[in-house]
PDB file of C-alpha atoms in Angstrom:
ATOM      1  CA  ASN A   9     -81.284-211.357 -32.161  1.00  0.00           C
ATOM      2  CA  ALA A  10     -82.059-213.104 -29.070  1.00  0.00           C
ATOM      3  CA  GLY A  11     -84.970-212.246 -26.551  1.00  0.00           C
ATOM      4  CA  VAL A  12     -85.612-210.384 -23.139  1.00  0.00           C
ATOM      5  CA  MET A  13     -83.224-212.589 -20.652  1.00  0.00           C
ATOM      6  CA  GLN A  14     -83.490-212.730 -17.104  1.00  0.00           C
ATOM      7  CA  ASN A  15     -81.169-214.399 -14.248  1.00  0.00           C
ATOM      8  CA  PRO A  16     -81.819-216.007 -12.617  1.00  0.00           C
ATOM      9  CA  ARG A  17     -84.971-218.251 -13.794  1.00  0.00           C
ATOM     10  CA  HIS A  18     -84.997-219.205 -10.071  1.00  0.00           C
ATOM     11  CA  LEU A  19     -83.905-218.004  -6.628  1.00  0.00           C
ATOM     12  CA  VAL A  20     -84.013-218.909  -3.371  1.00  0.00           C
ATOM     13  CA  ARG A  21     -83.531-216.912  -0.519  1.00  0.00           C
ATOM     14  CA  ARG A  22     -84.272-216.751   3.785  1.00  0.00           C
ATOM     15  CA  ARG A  23     -85.825-214.142   5.512  1.00  0.00           C
ATOM     16  CA  GLY A  24     -83.439-210.808   5.670  1.00  0.00           C
ATOM     17  CA  GLN A  25     -81.403-211.876   2.590  1.00  0.00           C
ATOM     18  CA  GLU A  26     -80.936-209.760  -0.157  1.00  0.00           C
ATOM     19  CA  ALA A  27     -82.440-210.552  -3.622  1.00  0.00           C
ATOM     20  CA  ARG A  28     -81.034-209.009  -6.982  1.00  0.00           C
ATOM     21  CA  LEU A  29     -82.505-209.548 -10.212  1.00  0.00           C
ATOM     22  CA  ARG A  30     -81.145-209.244 -13.418  1.00  0.00           C
ATOM     23  CA  CYS A  31     -82.780-208.025 -17.019  1.00  0.00           C
ATOM     24  CA  SER A  32     -81.040-207.906 -20.133  1.00  0.00           C
ATOM     25  CA  PRO A  33     -83.233-206.291 -23.097  1.00  0.00           C
ATOM     26  CA  MET A  34     -83.743-207.204 -26.027  1.00  0.00           C
ATOM     27  CA  LYS A  35     -80.583-206.135 -28.327  1.00  0.00           C
ATOM     28  CA  GLY A  36     -81.740-201.866 -30.011  1.00  0.00           C
ATOM     29  CA  HIS A  37     -84.481-201.812 -26.517  1.00  0.00           C
ATOM     30  CA  SER A  38     -84.210-198.749 -24.414  1.00  0.00           C
ATOM     31  CA  HIS A  39     -86.625-199.366 -22.204  1.00  0.00           C
ATOM     32  CA  VAL A  40     -87.312-201.872 -19.254  1.00  0.00           C
ATOM     33  CA  TYR A  41     -90.474-202.598 -17.375  1.00  0.00           C
ATOM     34  CA  TRP A  42     -90.511-205.087 -14.232  1.00  0.00           C
ATOM     35  CA  TYR A  43     -93.984-206.627 -12.795  1.00  0.00           C
ATOM     36  CA  ARG A  44     -94.820-209.144  -9.829  1.00  0.00           C
ATOM     37  CA  GLN A  45     -97.048-211.883 -10.119  1.00  0.00           C
ATOM     38  CA  LEU A  46     -98.558-213.719  -7.113  1.00  0.00           C
ATOM     39  CA  PRO A  47    -100.334-217.087  -7.567  1.00  0.00           C
ATOM     40  CA  GLU A  48    -103.046-216.757  -8.776  1.00  0.00           C
ATOM     41  CA  GLU A  49    -103.027-213.330  -9.734  1.00  0.00           C
ATOM     42  CA  GLY A  50    -102.263-210.922 -13.359  1.00  0.00           C
ATOM     43  CA  LEU A  51     -99.237-208.929 -13.587  1.00  0.00           C
ATOM     44  CA  LYS A  52     -98.956-205.871 -11.089  1.00  0.00           C
ATOM     45  CA  PHE A  53     -96.749-202.839 -12.456  1.00  0.00           C
ATOM     46  CA  MET A  54     -93.914-202.166  -9.830  1.00  0.00           C
ATOM     47  CA  VAL A  55     -91.278-199.603 -12.194  1.00  0.00           C
ATOM     48  CA  TYR A  56     -90.148-198.615 -16.090  1.00  0.00           C
ATOM     49  CA  LEU A  57     -86.723-197.368 -16.428  1.00  0.00           C
ATOM     50  CA  GLN A  58     -84.682-195.713 -19.533  1.00  0.00           C
ATOM     51  CA  LYS A  59     -81.029-196.443 -19.874  1.00  0.00           C
ATOM     52  CA  GLU A  60     -79.999-194.200 -16.385  1.00  0.00           C
ATOM     53  CA  ASN A  61     -83.413-193.069 -15.533  1.00  0.00           C
ATOM     54  CA  ILE A  62     -86.729-194.073 -13.581  1.00  0.00           C
ATOM     55  CA  ILE A  63     -89.532-192.930 -15.621  1.00  0.00           C
ATOM     56  CA  ASP A  64     -91.935-194.189 -13.672  1.00  0.00           C
ATOM     57  CA  GLU A  65     -91.986-196.149 -10.358  1.00  0.00           C
ATOM     58  CA  SER A  66     -95.395-195.296  -9.352  1.00  0.00           C
ATOM     59  CA  GLY A  67     -96.174-198.972  -9.051  1.00  0.00           C
ATOM     60  CA  MET A  68     -92.692-199.836  -6.465  1.00  0.00           C
ATOM     61  CA  PRO A  69     -93.031-200.241  -2.719  1.00  0.00           C
ATOM     62  CA  LYS A  70     -91.695-197.746  -1.211  1.00  0.00           C
ATOM     63  CA  GLU A  71     -88.906-199.553   0.817  1.00  0.00           C
ATOM     64  CA  ARG A  72     -86.787-202.498   0.257  1.00  0.00           C
ATOM     65  CA  PHE A  73     -87.359-202.071  -3.566  1.00  0.00           C
ATOM     66  CA  SER A  74     -85.726-200.443  -6.124  1.00  0.00           C
ATOM     67  CA  ALA A  75     -84.752-201.032  -9.424  1.00  0.00           C
ATOM     68  CA  GLU A  76     -82.195-199.138 -11.751  1.00  0.00           C
ATOM     69  CA  PHE A  77     -81.366-199.736 -15.467  1.00  0.00           C
ATOM     70  CA  PRO A  78     -77.339-198.679 -16.173  1.00  0.00           C
ATOM     71  CA  LYS A  79     -75.384-196.899 -18.798  1.00  0.00           C
ATOM     72  CA  GLU A  80     -73.715-200.547 -19.343  1.00  0.00           C
ATOM     73  CA  GLY A  81     -74.921-203.762 -18.448  1.00  0.00           C
ATOM     74  CA  PRO A  82     -78.335-205.954 -17.478  1.00  0.00           C
ATOM     75  CA  SER A  83     -81.726-204.096 -15.016  1.00  0.00           C
ATOM     76  CA  ILE A  84     -81.425-204.768 -11.493  1.00  0.00           C
ATOM     77  CA  LEU A  85     -84.436-205.125  -9.624  1.00  0.00           C
ATOM     78  CA  ARG A  86     -83.000-205.579  -5.898  1.00  0.00           C
ATOM     79  CA  ILE A  87     -85.405-206.483  -2.427  1.00  0.00           C
ATOM     80  CA  GLN A  88     -83.544-206.347   0.628  1.00  0.00           C
ATOM     81  CA  GLN A  89     -84.407-207.934   4.010  1.00  0.00           C
ATOM     82  CA  VAL A  90     -86.717-210.297   1.771  1.00  0.00           C
ATOM     83  CA  VAL A  91     -89.953-211.338   3.443  1.00  0.00           C
ATOM     84  CA  ARG A  92     -92.241-214.447   2.822  1.00  0.00           C
ATOM     85  CA  GLY A  93     -94.792-212.381   0.881  1.00  0.00           C
ATOM     86  CA  ASP A  94     -91.947-211.358  -1.769  1.00  0.00           C
ATOM     87  CA  SER A  95     -91.851-214.549  -2.842  1.00  0.00           C
ATOM     88  CA  ALA A  96     -93.697-214.549  -6.606  1.00  0.00           C
ATOM     89  CA  ALA A  97     -92.585-214.277 -10.102  1.00  0.00           C
ATOM     90  CA  TYR A  98     -91.040-211.135 -11.361  1.00  0.00           C
ATOM     91  CA  PHE A  99     -91.269-210.508 -14.737  1.00  0.00           C
ATOM     92  CA  CYS A 100     -89.091-208.300 -17.181  1.00  0.00           C
ATOM     93  CA  ALA A 101     -90.514-206.829 -20.221  1.00  0.00           C
ATOM     94  CA  SER A 102     -88.599-204.591 -22.233  1.00  0.00           C
ATOM     95  CA  SER A 103     -89.957-202.119 -25.401  1.00  0.00           C
ATOM     96  CA  PRO A 104     -88.347-200.399 -28.453  1.00  0.00           C
ATOM     97  CA  ILE A 105     -87.773-196.367 -29.063  1.00  0.00           C
ATOM     98  CA  THR A 106     -90.971-195.756 -30.993  1.00  0.00           C
ATOM     99  CA  GLY A 107     -93.163-193.605 -29.400  1.00  0.00           C
ATOM    100  CA  VAL A 108     -94.694-193.047 -26.143  1.00  0.00           C
ATOM    101  CA  PRO A 109     -93.260-196.224 -24.413  1.00  0.00           C
ATOM    102  CA  ARG A 110     -96.502-196.849 -22.762  1.00  0.00           C
ATOM    103  CA  THR A 111     -97.947-197.408 -26.143  1.00  0.00           C
ATOM    104  CA  ASP A 112     -95.204-199.993 -27.199  1.00  0.00           C
ATOM    105  CA  THR A 113     -95.713-203.622 -27.543  1.00  0.00           C
ATOM    106  CA  GLN A 114     -93.766-205.015 -24.406  1.00  0.00           C
ATOM    107  CA  TYR A 115     -91.858-207.704 -25.030  1.00  0.00           C
ATOM    108  CA  PHE A 116     -91.146-210.464 -22.036  1.00  0.00           C
ATOM    109  CA  GLY A 117     -89.203-212.165 -20.592  1.00  0.00           C
ATOM    110  CA  PRO A 118     -89.339-216.053 -18.837  1.00  0.00           C
ATOM    111  CA  GLY A 119     -89.548-214.241 -15.321  1.00  0.00           C
ATOM    112  CA  THR A 120     -87.779-215.134 -11.809  1.00  0.00           C
ATOM    113  CA  ARG A 121     -89.865-217.592  -9.561  1.00  0.00           C
ATOM    114  CA  LEU A 122     -88.176-215.746  -6.481  1.00  0.00           C
ATOM    115  CA  THR A 123     -89.315-218.132  -3.027  1.00  0.00           C
ATOM    116  CA  VAL A 124     -88.504-216.652   0.288  1.00  0.00           C
ATOM    117  CA  LEU A 125     -87.592-219.526   3.164  1.00  0.00           C
TER     118      LEU A 125
ATOM    119  CA  ALA B  20    -104.239-194.818 -13.729  1.00  0.00           C
ATOM    120  CA  GLN B  21    -106.166-197.848 -15.537  1.00  0.00           C
ATOM    121  CA  THR B  22    -107.743-200.511 -14.588  1.00  0.00           C
ATOM    122  CA  VAL B  23    -108.372-204.013 -16.382  1.00  0.00           C
ATOM    123  CA  THR B  24    -111.293-206.485 -15.441  1.00  0.00           C
ATOM    124  CA  GLN B  25    -111.652-209.938 -16.993  1.00  0.00           C
ATOM    125  CA  SER B  26    -114.194-212.052 -15.308  1.00  0.00           C
ATOM    126  CA  GLN B  27    -114.329-215.282 -16.402  1.00  0.00           C
ATOM    127  CA  PRO B  28    -111.407-217.087 -14.502  1.00  0.00           C
ATOM    128  CA  GLU B  29    -111.783-220.019 -16.457  1.00  0.00           C
ATOM    129  CA  MET B  30    -112.762-220.981 -19.790  1.00  0.00           C
ATOM    130  CA  SER B  31    -113.355-223.900 -22.501  1.00  0.00           C
ATOM    131  CA  VAL B  32    -113.388-224.373 -25.330  1.00  0.00           C
ATOM    132  CA  GLN B  33    -113.594-227.697 -27.363  1.00  0.00           C
ATOM    133  CA  GLU B  34    -110.549-228.447 -30.557  1.00  0.00           C
ATOM    134  CA  ALA B  35    -111.806-226.280 -33.798  1.00  0.00           C
ATOM    135  CA  GLU B  36    -114.181-224.487 -32.122  1.00  0.00           C
ATOM    136  CA  THR B  37    -114.801-220.714 -31.187  1.00  0.00           C
ATOM    137  CA  VAL B  38    -114.538-219.254 -27.873  1.00  0.00           C
ATOM    138  CA  THR B  39    -114.616-215.393 -26.709  1.00  0.00           C
ATOM    139  CA  LEU B  40    -112.963-214.008 -23.382  1.00  0.00           C
ATOM    140  CA  SER B  41    -114.116-210.855 -22.057  1.00  0.00           C
ATOM    141  CA  CYS B  42    -112.564-207.934 -21.130  1.00  0.00           C
ATOM    142  CA  THR B  43    -113.590-204.557 -19.518  1.00  0.00           C
ATOM    143  CA  TYR B  44    -111.112-201.494 -18.721  1.00  0.00           C
ATOM    144  CA  ASP B  45    -111.254-198.236 -17.027  1.00  0.00           C
ATOM    145  CA  THR B  46    -109.319-195.226 -17.966  1.00  0.00           C
ATOM    146  CA  SER B  47    -109.280-191.528 -18.242  1.00  0.00           C
ATOM    147  CA  GLU B  48    -106.950-191.375 -20.969  1.00  0.00           C
ATOM    148  CA  SER B  49    -108.774-190.874 -24.482  1.00  0.00           C
ATOM    149  CA  ASP B  50    -105.939-192.234 -26.414  1.00  0.00           C
ATOM    150  CA  TYR B  51    -104.714-195.485 -24.985  1.00  0.00           C
ATOM    151  CA  TYR B  52    -103.114-198.951 -25.705  1.00  0.00           C
ATOM    152  CA  LEU B  53    -105.011-202.028 -25.401  1.00  0.00           C
ATOM    153  CA  PHE B  54    -103.532-205.920 -25.198  1.00  0.00           C
ATOM    154  CA  TRP B  55    -103.601-209.477 -24.937  1.00  0.00           C
ATOM    155  CA  TYR B  56    -101.073-211.862 -24.328  1.00  0.00           C
ATOM    156  CA  LYS B  57    -100.952-215.387 -23.346  1.00  0.00           C
ATOM    157  CA  GLN B  58     -99.174-217.084 -20.522  1.00  0.00           C
ATOM    158  CA  PRO B  59     -98.340-220.705 -21.685  1.00  0.00           C
ATOM    159  CA  PRO B  60     -97.407-223.491 -18.988  1.00  0.00           C
ATOM    160  CA  SER B  61     -93.718-222.128 -19.996  1.00  0.00           C
ATOM    161  CA  ARG B  62     -94.986-219.066 -18.098  1.00  0.00           C
ATOM    162  CA  GLN B  63     -93.090-217.063 -21.037  1.00  0.00           C
ATOM    163  CA  MET B  64     -95.674-214.114 -21.697  1.00  0.00           C
ATOM    164  CA  ILE B  65     -96.568-213.491 -25.404  1.00  0.00           C
ATOM    165  CA  LEU B  66     -98.352-210.883 -27.442  1.00  0.00           C
ATOM    166  CA  VAL B  67    -101.173-211.965 -28.525  1.00  0.00           C
ATOM    167  CA  ILE B  68    -102.922-208.981 -30.689  1.00  0.00           C
ATOM    168  CA  ARG B  69    -102.482-204.537 -29.565  1.00  0.00           C
ATOM    169  CA  GLN B  70    -105.578-202.692 -30.189  1.00  0.00           C
ATOM    170  CA  GLU B  71    -104.847-198.890 -30.796  1.00  0.00           C
ATOM    171  CA  ALA B  72    -108.097-196.834 -28.937  1.00  0.00           C
ATOM    172  CA  TYR B  73    -108.422-194.402 -31.791  1.00  0.00           C
ATOM    173  CA  LYS B  74    -108.660-196.767 -34.963  1.00  0.00           C
ATOM    174  CA  GLN B  75    -112.115-198.304 -35.230  1.00  0.00           C
ATOM    175  CA  GLN B  76    -111.147-201.052 -36.868  1.00  0.00           C
ATOM    176  CA  ASN B  77    -110.875-203.941 -35.020  1.00  0.00           C
ATOM    177  CA  ALA B  78    -107.485-205.676 -34.322  1.00  0.00           C
ATOM    178  CA  THR B  79    -107.025-209.355 -36.368  1.00  0.00           C
ATOM    179  CA  GLU B  80    -103.898-212.069 -36.299  1.00  0.00           C
ATOM    180  CA  ASN B  81    -105.064-215.027 -37.655  1.00  0.00           C
ATOM    181  CA  ARG B  82    -107.072-216.969 -35.757  1.00  0.00           C
ATOM    182  CA  PHE B  83    -107.440-214.515 -33.186  1.00  0.00           C
ATOM    183  CA  SER B  84    -109.421-210.823 -32.963  1.00  0.00           C
ATOM    184  CA  VAL B  85    -110.640-209.016 -30.882  1.00  0.00           C
ATOM    185  CA  ASN B  86    -114.468-206.649 -30.446  1.00  0.00           C
ATOM    186  CA  PHE B  87    -113.498-203.566 -29.545  1.00  0.00           C
ATOM    187  CA  GLN B  88    -116.116-201.318 -28.260  1.00  0.00           C
ATOM    188  CA  LYS B  89    -114.460-198.208 -26.691  1.00  0.00           C
ATOM    189  CA  ALA B  90    -118.294-196.122 -25.618  1.00  0.00           C
ATOM    190  CA  ALA B  91    -118.662-199.527 -23.449  1.00  0.00           C
ATOM    191  CA  LYS B  92    -114.688-199.481 -22.860  1.00  0.00           C
ATOM    192  CA  SER B  93    -114.837-203.873 -23.516  1.00  0.00           C
ATOM    193  CA  PHE B  94    -111.722-204.936 -25.497  1.00  0.00           C
ATOM    194  CA  SER B  95    -112.810-209.201 -26.152  1.00  0.00           C
ATOM    195  CA  LEU B  96    -110.916-211.079 -27.489  1.00  0.00           C
ATOM    196  CA  LYS B  97    -112.158-214.290 -29.942  1.00  0.00           C
ATOM    197  CA  ILE B  98    -110.411-217.521 -30.726  1.00  0.00           C
ATOM    198  CA  SER B  99    -111.580-219.316 -33.998  1.00  0.00           C
ATOM    199  CA  ASP B 100    -111.203-222.445 -34.872  1.00  0.00           C
ATOM    200  CA  SER B 101    -109.523-223.647 -31.283  1.00  0.00           C
ATOM    201  CA  GLN B 102    -106.002-225.469 -31.268  1.00  0.00           C
ATOM    202  CA  LEU B 103    -104.838-227.489 -28.448  1.00  0.00           C
ATOM    203  CA  GLY B 104    -101.599-225.406 -28.750  1.00  0.00           C
ATOM    204  CA  ASP B 105    -104.030-222.305 -27.114  1.00  0.00           C
ATOM    205  CA  ALA B 106    -104.739-223.471 -23.907  1.00  0.00           C
ATOM    206  CA  ALA B 107    -103.143-221.065 -21.497  1.00  0.00           C
ATOM    207  CA  MET B 108    -103.686-218.021 -19.220  1.00  0.00           C
ATOM    208  CA  TYR B 109    -104.874-214.934 -21.434  1.00  0.00           C
ATOM    209  CA  PHE B 110    -104.631-211.536 -19.984  1.00  0.00           C
ATOM    210  CA  CYS B 111    -106.026-208.268 -21.178  1.00  0.00           C
ATOM    211  CA  ALA B 112    -103.924-205.148 -20.413  1.00  0.00           C
ATOM    212  CA  CYS B 113    -104.363-201.429 -20.587  1.00  0.00           C
ATOM    213  CA  GLU B 114    -100.749-199.964 -21.630  1.00  0.00           C
ATOM    214  CA  LEU B 115     -99.613-200.828 -17.959  1.00  0.00           C
ATOM    215  CA  ALA B 116    -102.502-202.195 -16.130  1.00  0.00           C
ATOM    216  CA  PHE B 117    -103.130-206.205 -16.113  1.00  0.00           C
ATOM    217  CA  GLY B 118    -106.410-208.162 -15.568  1.00  0.00           C
ATOM    218  CA  LYS B 119    -106.107-211.112 -13.185  1.00  0.00           C
ATOM    219  CA  GLY B 120    -106.512-213.504 -15.898  1.00  0.00           C
ATOM    220  CA  THR B 121    -108.557-216.507 -18.387  1.00  0.00           C
ATOM    221  CA  LYS B 122    -107.521-219.905 -18.246  1.00  0.00           C
ATOM    222  CA  LEU B 123    -108.356-220.978 -20.858  1.00  0.00           C
ATOM    223  CA  THR B 124    -108.548-225.158 -21.616  1.00  0.00           C
ATOM    224  CA  VAL B 125    -109.079-226.837 -24.873  1.00  0.00           C
ATOM    225  CA  ASN B 126    -110.926-230.382 -25.389  1.00  0.00           C
ATOM    226  CA  PRO B 127    -109.855-232.388 -27.830  1.00  0.00           C
TER     227      PRO B 127
END
């Protein structure tokens, strides 16, 4: 059973460009979480999604950031018009359908390191 | 909303010794879950241990155990017989809220 997959592992963008980060959850997992980790910081929750639904986006910046988890295919975190402050590691995690999603064990992907020049 | 505080930015331990990492949290929920995750230099987050708040018994996973004090909102991690492979960042989490982490160094 493959783990959570994220790609690309490293992404370099210039200011003003768009960044698209992809996450494929573990097989059988229906919930996806996105986190951002700044240098020397812990993970900051951004959003969690079920297939075709955003369940909680309380940690998502109001502008430029969006996330989706379509019926088919990976979850996408999209950052429009990137700025230098968006440089960070972005981690995706998934969890199975076993009760309240926020309480399930999350299985993390290896992360995408975004660098904005 | 939950908040998590890890007051020790760095800790070190001698190989084969025991070390305890501190964590306190705040939540308005009566039932919740707590986690310790390990992030080695490869940066892949790995679950170490999970505790359900309504269970009074402290969770244990091989050399890893927790001291869960619900009234004090404290959730410390004890690593026994420390090994070189235990060196990593350790993050405490209360559901979706993570602390800033403790960097553990294991000295041979």
